[in-house]
mmCIF file of C-alpha atoms in Angstrom:
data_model
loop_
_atom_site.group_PDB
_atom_site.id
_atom_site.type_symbol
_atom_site.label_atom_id
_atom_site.label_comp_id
_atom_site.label_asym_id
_atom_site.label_seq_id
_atom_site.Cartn_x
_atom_site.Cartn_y
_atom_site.Cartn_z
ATOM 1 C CA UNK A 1 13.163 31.020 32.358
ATOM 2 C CA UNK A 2 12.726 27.118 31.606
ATOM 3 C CA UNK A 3 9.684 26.536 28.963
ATOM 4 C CA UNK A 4 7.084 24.721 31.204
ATOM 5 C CA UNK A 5 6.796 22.034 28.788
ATOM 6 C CA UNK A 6 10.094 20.882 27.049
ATOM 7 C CA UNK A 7 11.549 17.042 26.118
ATOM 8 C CA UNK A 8 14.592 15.941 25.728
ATOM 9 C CA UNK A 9 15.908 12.851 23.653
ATOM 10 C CA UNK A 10 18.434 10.263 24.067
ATOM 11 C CA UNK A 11 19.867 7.485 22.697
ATOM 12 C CA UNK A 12 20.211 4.130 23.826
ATOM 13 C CA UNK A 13 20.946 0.734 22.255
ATOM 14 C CA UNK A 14 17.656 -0.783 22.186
ATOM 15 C CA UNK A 15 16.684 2.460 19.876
ATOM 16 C CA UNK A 16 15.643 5.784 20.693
ATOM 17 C CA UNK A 17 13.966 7.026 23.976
ATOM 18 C CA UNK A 18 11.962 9.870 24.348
ATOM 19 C CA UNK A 19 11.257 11.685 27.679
ATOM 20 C CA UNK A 20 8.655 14.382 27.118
ATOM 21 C CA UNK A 21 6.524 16.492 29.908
ATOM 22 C CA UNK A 22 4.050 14.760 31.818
ATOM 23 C CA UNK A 23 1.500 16.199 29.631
ATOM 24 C CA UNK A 24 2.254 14.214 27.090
ATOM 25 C CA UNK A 25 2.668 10.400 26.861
ATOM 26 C CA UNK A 26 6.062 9.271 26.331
ATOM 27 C CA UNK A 27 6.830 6.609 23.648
ATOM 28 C CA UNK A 28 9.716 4.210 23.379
ATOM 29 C CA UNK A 29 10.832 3.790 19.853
ATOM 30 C CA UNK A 30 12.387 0.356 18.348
ATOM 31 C CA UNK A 31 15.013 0.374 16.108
ATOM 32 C CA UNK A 32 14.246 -2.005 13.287
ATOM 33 C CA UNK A 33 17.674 -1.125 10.899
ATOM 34 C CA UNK A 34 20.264 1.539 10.581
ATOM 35 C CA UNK A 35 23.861 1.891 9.242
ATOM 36 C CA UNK A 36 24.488 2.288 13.164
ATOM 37 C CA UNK A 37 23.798 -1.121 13.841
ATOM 38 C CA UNK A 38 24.195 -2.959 10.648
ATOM 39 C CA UNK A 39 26.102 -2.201 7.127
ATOM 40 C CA UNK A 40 22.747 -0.979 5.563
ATOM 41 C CA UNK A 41 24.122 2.160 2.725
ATOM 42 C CA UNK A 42 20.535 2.760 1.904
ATOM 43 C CA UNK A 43 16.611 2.776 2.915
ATOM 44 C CA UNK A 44 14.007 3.412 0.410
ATOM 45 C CA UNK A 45 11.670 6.385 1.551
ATOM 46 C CA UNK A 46 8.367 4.949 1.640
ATOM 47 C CA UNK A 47 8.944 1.338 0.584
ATOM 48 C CA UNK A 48 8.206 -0.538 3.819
ATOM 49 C CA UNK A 49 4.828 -2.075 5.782
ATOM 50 C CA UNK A 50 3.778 -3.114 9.019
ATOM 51 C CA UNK A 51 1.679 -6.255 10.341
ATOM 52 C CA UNK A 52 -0.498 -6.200 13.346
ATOM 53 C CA UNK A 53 2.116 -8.509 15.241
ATOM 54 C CA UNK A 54 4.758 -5.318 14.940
ATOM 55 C CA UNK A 55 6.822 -6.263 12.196
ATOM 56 C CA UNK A 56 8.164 -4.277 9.654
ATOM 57 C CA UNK A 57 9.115 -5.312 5.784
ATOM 58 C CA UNK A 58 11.166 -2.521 4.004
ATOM 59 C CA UNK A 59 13.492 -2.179 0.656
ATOM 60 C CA UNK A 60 17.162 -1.275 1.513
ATOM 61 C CA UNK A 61 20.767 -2.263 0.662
ATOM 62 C CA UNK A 62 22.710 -4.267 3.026
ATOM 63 C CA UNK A 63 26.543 -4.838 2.759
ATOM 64 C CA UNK A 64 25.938 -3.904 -1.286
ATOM 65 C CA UNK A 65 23.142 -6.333 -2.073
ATOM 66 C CA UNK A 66 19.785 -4.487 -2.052
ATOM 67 C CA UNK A 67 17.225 -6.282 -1.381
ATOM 68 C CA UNK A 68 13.853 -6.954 0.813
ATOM 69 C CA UNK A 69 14.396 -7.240 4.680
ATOM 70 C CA UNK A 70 12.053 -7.864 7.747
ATOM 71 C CA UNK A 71 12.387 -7.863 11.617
ATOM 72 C CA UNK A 72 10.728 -5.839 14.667
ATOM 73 C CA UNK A 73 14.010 -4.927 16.485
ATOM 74 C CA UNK A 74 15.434 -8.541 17.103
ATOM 75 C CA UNK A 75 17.436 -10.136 14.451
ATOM 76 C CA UNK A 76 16.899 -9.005 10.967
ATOM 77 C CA UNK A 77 15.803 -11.303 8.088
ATOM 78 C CA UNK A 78 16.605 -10.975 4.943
ATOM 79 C CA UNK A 79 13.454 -12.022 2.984
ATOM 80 C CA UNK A 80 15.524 -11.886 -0.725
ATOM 81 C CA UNK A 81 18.162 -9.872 -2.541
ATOM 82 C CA UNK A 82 20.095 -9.694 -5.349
ATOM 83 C CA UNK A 83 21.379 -13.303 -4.303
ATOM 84 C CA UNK A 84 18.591 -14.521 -4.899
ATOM 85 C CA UNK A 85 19.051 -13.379 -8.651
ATOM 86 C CA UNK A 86 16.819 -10.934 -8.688
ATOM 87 C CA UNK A 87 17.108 -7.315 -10.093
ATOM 88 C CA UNK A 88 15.683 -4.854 -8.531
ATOM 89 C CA UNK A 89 12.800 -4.338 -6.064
ATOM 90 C CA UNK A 90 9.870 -2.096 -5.433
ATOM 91 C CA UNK A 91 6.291 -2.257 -3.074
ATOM 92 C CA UNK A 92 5.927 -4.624 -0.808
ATOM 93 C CA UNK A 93 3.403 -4.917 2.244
ATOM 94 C CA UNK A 94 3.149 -7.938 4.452
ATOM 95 C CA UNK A 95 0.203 -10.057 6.716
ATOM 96 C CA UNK A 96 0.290 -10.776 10.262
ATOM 97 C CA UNK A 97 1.693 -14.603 9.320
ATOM 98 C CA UNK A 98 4.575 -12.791 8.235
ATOM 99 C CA UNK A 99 3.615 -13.405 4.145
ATOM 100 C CA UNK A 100 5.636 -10.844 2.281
ATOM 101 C CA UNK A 101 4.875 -9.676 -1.454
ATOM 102 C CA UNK A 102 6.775 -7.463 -3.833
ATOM 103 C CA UNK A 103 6.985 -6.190 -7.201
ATOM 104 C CA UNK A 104 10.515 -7.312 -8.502
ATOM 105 C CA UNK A 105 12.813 -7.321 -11.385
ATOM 106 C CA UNK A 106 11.291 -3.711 -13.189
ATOM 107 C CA UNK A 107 8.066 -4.794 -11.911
ATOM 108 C CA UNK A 108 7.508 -8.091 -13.929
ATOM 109 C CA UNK A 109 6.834 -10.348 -11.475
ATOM 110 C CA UNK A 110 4.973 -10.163 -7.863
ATOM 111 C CA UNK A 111 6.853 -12.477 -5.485
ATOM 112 C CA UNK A 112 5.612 -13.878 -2.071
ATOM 113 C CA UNK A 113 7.900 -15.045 0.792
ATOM 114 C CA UNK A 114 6.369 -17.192 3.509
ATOM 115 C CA UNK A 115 8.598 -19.613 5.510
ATOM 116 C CA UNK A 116 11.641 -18.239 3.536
ATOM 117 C CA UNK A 117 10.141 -19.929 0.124
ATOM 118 C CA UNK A 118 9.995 -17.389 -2.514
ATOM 119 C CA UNK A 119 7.426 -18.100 -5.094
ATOM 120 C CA UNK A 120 6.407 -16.544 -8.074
ATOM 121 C CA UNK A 121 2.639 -14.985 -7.535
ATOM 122 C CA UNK A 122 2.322 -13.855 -11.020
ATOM 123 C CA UNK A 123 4.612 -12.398 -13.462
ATOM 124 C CA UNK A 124 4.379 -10.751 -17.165
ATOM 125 C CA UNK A 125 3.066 -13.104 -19.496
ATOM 126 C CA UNK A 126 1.585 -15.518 -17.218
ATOM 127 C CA UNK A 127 -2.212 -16.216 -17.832
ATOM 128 C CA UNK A 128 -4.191 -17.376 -14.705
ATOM 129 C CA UNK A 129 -7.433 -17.182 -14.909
ATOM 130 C CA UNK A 130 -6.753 -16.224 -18.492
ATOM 131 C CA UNK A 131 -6.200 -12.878 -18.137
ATOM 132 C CA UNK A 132 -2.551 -11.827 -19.506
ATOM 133 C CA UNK A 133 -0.492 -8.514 -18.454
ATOM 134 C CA UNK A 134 1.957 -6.361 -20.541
ATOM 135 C CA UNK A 135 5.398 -5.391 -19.315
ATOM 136 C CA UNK A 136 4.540 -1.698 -20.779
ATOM 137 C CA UNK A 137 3.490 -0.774 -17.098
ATOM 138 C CA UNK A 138 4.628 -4.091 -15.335
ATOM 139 C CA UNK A 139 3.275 -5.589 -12.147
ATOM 140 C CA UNK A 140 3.288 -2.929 -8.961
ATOM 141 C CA UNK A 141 1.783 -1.833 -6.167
ATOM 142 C CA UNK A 142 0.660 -5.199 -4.258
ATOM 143 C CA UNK A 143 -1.174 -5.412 -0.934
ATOM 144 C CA UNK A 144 -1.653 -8.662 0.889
ATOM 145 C CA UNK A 145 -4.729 -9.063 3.556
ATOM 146 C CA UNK A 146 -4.678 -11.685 6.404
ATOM 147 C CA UNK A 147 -6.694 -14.112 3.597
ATOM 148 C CA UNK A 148 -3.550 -14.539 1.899
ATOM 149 C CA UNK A 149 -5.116 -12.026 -0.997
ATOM 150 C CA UNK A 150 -2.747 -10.006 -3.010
ATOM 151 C CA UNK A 151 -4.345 -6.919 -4.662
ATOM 152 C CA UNK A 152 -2.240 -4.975 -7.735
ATOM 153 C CA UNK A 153 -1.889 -2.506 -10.223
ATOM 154 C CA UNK A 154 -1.489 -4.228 -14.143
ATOM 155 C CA UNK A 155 -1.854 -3.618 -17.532
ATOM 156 C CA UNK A 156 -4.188 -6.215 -18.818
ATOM 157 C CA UNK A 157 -2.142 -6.947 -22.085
ATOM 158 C CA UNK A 158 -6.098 -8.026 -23.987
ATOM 159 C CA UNK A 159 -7.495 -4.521 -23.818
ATOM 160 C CA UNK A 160 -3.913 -2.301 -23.009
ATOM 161 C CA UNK A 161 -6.095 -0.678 -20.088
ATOM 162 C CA UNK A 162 -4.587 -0.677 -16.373
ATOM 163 C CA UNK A 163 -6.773 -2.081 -14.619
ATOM 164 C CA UNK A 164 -6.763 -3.636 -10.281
ATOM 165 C CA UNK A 165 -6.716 -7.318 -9.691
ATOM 166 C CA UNK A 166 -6.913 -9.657 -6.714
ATOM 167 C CA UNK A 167 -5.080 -13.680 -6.729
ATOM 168 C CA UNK A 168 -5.090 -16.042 -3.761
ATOM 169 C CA UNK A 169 -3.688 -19.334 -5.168
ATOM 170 C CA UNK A 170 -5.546 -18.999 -8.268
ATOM 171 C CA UNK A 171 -6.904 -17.271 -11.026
ATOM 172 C CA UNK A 172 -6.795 -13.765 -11.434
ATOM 173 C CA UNK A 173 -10.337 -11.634 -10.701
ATOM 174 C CA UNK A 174 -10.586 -8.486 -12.031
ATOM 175 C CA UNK A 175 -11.900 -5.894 -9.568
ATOM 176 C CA UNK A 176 -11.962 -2.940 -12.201
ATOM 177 C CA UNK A 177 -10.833 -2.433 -15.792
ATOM 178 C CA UNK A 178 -11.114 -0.942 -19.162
ATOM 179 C CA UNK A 179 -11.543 2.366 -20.606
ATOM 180 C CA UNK A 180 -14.652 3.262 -18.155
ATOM 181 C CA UNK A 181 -11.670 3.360 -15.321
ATOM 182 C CA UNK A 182 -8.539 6.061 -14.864
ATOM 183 C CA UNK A 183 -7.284 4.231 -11.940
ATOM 184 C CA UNK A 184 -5.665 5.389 -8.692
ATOM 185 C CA UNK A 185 -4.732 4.169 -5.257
ATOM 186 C CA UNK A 186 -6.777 1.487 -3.837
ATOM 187 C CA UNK A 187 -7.534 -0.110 -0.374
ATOM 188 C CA UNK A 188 -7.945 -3.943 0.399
ATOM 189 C CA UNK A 189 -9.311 -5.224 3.501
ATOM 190 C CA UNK A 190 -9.810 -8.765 4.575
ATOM 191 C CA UNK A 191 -13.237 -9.885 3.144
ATOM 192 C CA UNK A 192 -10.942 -9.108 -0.512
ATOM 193 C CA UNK A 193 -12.957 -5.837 -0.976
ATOM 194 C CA UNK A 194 -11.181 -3.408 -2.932
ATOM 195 C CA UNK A 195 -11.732 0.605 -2.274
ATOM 196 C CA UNK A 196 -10.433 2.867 -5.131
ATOM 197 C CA UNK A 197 -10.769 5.971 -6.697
ATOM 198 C CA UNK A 198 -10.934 6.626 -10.494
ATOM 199 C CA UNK A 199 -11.997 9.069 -13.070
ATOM 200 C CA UNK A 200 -14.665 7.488 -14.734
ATOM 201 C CA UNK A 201 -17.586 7.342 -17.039
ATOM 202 C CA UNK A 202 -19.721 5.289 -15.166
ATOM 203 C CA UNK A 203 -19.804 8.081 -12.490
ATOM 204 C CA UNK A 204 -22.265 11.037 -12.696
ATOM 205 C CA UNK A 205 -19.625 13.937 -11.881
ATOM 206 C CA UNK A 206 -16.985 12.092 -14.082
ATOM 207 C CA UNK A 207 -15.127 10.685 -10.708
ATOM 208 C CA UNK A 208 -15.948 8.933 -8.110
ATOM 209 C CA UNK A 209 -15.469 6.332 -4.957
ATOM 210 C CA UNK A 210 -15.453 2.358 -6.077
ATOM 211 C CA UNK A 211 -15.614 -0.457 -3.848
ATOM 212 C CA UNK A 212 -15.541 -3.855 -5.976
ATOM 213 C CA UNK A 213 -14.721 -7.472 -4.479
ATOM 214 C CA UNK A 214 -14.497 -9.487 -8.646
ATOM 215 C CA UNK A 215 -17.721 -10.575 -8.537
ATOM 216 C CA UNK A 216 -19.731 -8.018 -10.138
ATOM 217 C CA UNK A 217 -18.562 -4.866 -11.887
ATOM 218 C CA UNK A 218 -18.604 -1.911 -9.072
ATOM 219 C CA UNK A 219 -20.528 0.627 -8.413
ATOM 220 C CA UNK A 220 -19.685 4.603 -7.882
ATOM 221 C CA UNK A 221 -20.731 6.159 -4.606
ATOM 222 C CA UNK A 222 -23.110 9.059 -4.694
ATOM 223 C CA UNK A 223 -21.185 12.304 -4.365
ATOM 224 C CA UNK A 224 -23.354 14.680 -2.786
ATOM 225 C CA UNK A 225 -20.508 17.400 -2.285
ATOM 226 C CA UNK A 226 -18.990 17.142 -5.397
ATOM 227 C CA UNK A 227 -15.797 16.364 -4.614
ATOM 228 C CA UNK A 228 -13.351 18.049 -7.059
ATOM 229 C CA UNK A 229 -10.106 15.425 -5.944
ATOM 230 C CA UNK A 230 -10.087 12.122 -3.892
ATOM 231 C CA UNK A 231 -6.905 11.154 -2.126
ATOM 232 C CA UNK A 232 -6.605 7.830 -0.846
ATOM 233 C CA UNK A 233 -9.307 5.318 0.021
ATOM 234 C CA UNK A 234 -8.830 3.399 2.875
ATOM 235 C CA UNK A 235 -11.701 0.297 3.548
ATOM 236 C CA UNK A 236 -11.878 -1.144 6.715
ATOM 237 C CA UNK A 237 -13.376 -4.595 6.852
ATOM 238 C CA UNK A 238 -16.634 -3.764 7.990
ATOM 239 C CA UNK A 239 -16.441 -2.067 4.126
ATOM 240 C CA UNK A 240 -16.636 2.035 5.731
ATOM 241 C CA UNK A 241 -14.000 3.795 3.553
ATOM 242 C CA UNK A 242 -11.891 7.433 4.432
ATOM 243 C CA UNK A 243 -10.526 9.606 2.250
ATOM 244 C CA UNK A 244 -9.369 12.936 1.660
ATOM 245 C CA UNK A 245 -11.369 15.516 -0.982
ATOM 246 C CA UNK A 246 -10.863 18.773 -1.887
ATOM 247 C CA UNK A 247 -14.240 20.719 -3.336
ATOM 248 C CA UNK A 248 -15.763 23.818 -3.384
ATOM 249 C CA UNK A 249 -18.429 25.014 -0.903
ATOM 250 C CA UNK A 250 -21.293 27.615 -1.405
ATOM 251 C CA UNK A 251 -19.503 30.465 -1.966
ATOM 252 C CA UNK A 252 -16.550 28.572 -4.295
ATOM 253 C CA UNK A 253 -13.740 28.734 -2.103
ATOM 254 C CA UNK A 254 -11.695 25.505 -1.788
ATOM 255 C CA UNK A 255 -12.204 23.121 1.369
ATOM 256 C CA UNK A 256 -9.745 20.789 1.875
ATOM 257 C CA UNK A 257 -11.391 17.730 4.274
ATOM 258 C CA UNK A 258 -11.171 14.343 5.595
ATOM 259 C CA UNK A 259 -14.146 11.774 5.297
ATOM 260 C CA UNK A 260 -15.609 8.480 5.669
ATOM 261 C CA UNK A 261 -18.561 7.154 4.533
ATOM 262 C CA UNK A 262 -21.199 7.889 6.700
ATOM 263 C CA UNK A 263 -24.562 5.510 7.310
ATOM 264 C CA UNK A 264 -27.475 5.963 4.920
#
């Protein structure tokens, strides 16, 4: 007997099409880049973003040059490569006017593309806003918002403490650093907000939930579960933030959950 519900899939040149029951809505999938359709030998797992306009920036390697491409199923740009002199590549995320940053060259230097100009946002060394980095854990991590923002991981080469920052044409602000913060993955939305978790002493159970923007140092969200471990945040921009925790409940058995900040 046929399964009442079943799909099938083919493929066609425009990508892959998928015809499932008429239970379930059926979704047309574009192909951005393949070795099917171009000479791409490799596609980094987990190095690529999306803008609200549909397209997608990802790290690959293209007819032996790796390097940092862009397209949303049309013809593919390359936004640099080894060309361009550069050395390697890693995180990247771009805005919906098609501004794309990445960490390059062992994570020295953050790079933007917009208009096919590659400029230099920051690199090792440099000193905007007088605030220097060390190349002992580079430059990585960057996130751009539709400001033109650019959010990142750095070692602040002063006090040898990671630390997150924020530039936009300028100087650098400092949304946390220093021994009071054990950083972790962080969220930027577009009023330059900055989400993020960290083990901390300025926190009453020891960790906690940050949201700073660089102009004053942040604060730690109350914890009234006790959350054990935080996985993500994500901040929207009307500054609500979601996360993951695991904790313990009454009776100490592990809950695994998924949260956002709630009103009050």
């Amino acid at each position: 007997m046929m399964p009442s519900k079943f799909f099938a899939t083919t493929l066609a040149a425009a990508g892959l099409v998928t015809v499932l029951s008429p239970s379930v809505q059926a979704f047309t999938f574009v192909e951005i880049a393949s070795s099917q359709t171009a000479n791409f030998t490799d596609l980094v797992d987990a190095a690529y973003a999306i803008n609200d306009l549909g397209t997608v920036t990802f790290l690959g390697e293209l007819d032996g040059q790796n390097g940092v491409f862009a397209g949303d199923g049309g013809v593919l740009a390359t936004i640099a490569d080894e060309g361009d002199g550069f050395l390697n590549f890693s995180d990247l995320d771009i805005n919906s006017a098609g501004t794309v940053v990445f960490s390059a060259d062992g994570n020295t230097r953050i790079v933007s593309s917009s208009g096919g100009l590659l400029t230099d946002v920051i690199t090792v060394g440099s000193s905007p806003g007088l605030i220097g980095f060390s190349a002992a854990d580079g430059l990585f991590a960057p996130v751009i918002n539709e400001l033109g923002t650019i959010a990142f991981f750095a070692e602040n080469f002063a006090t040898t403490d990671e630390g997150i920052f924020t530039i936009n044409g300028g100087g650098v602000s400092t949304i946390a650093d220093g021994p009071d913060f054990d950083l972790f993955r962080f969220s930027l939305n577009n009023n330059d907000e900055v989400a993020f978790f960290s083990i901390s002493a300025l926190a009453p159970d020891g960790d906690a939930l940050f949201i700073g923007d660089g102009t004053a140092a942040p604060a730690p969200f109350a914890d009234p579960l006790g959350f054990g471990t935080i996985e993500g945040p994500v901040l929207n921009d009307n500054g609500t933030v979601a996360f993951n925790a695991l904790f313990l409940d009454a009776m100490f058995n592990p809950v695994l959950g998924n949260f956002r900040q709630g009103p009050g």
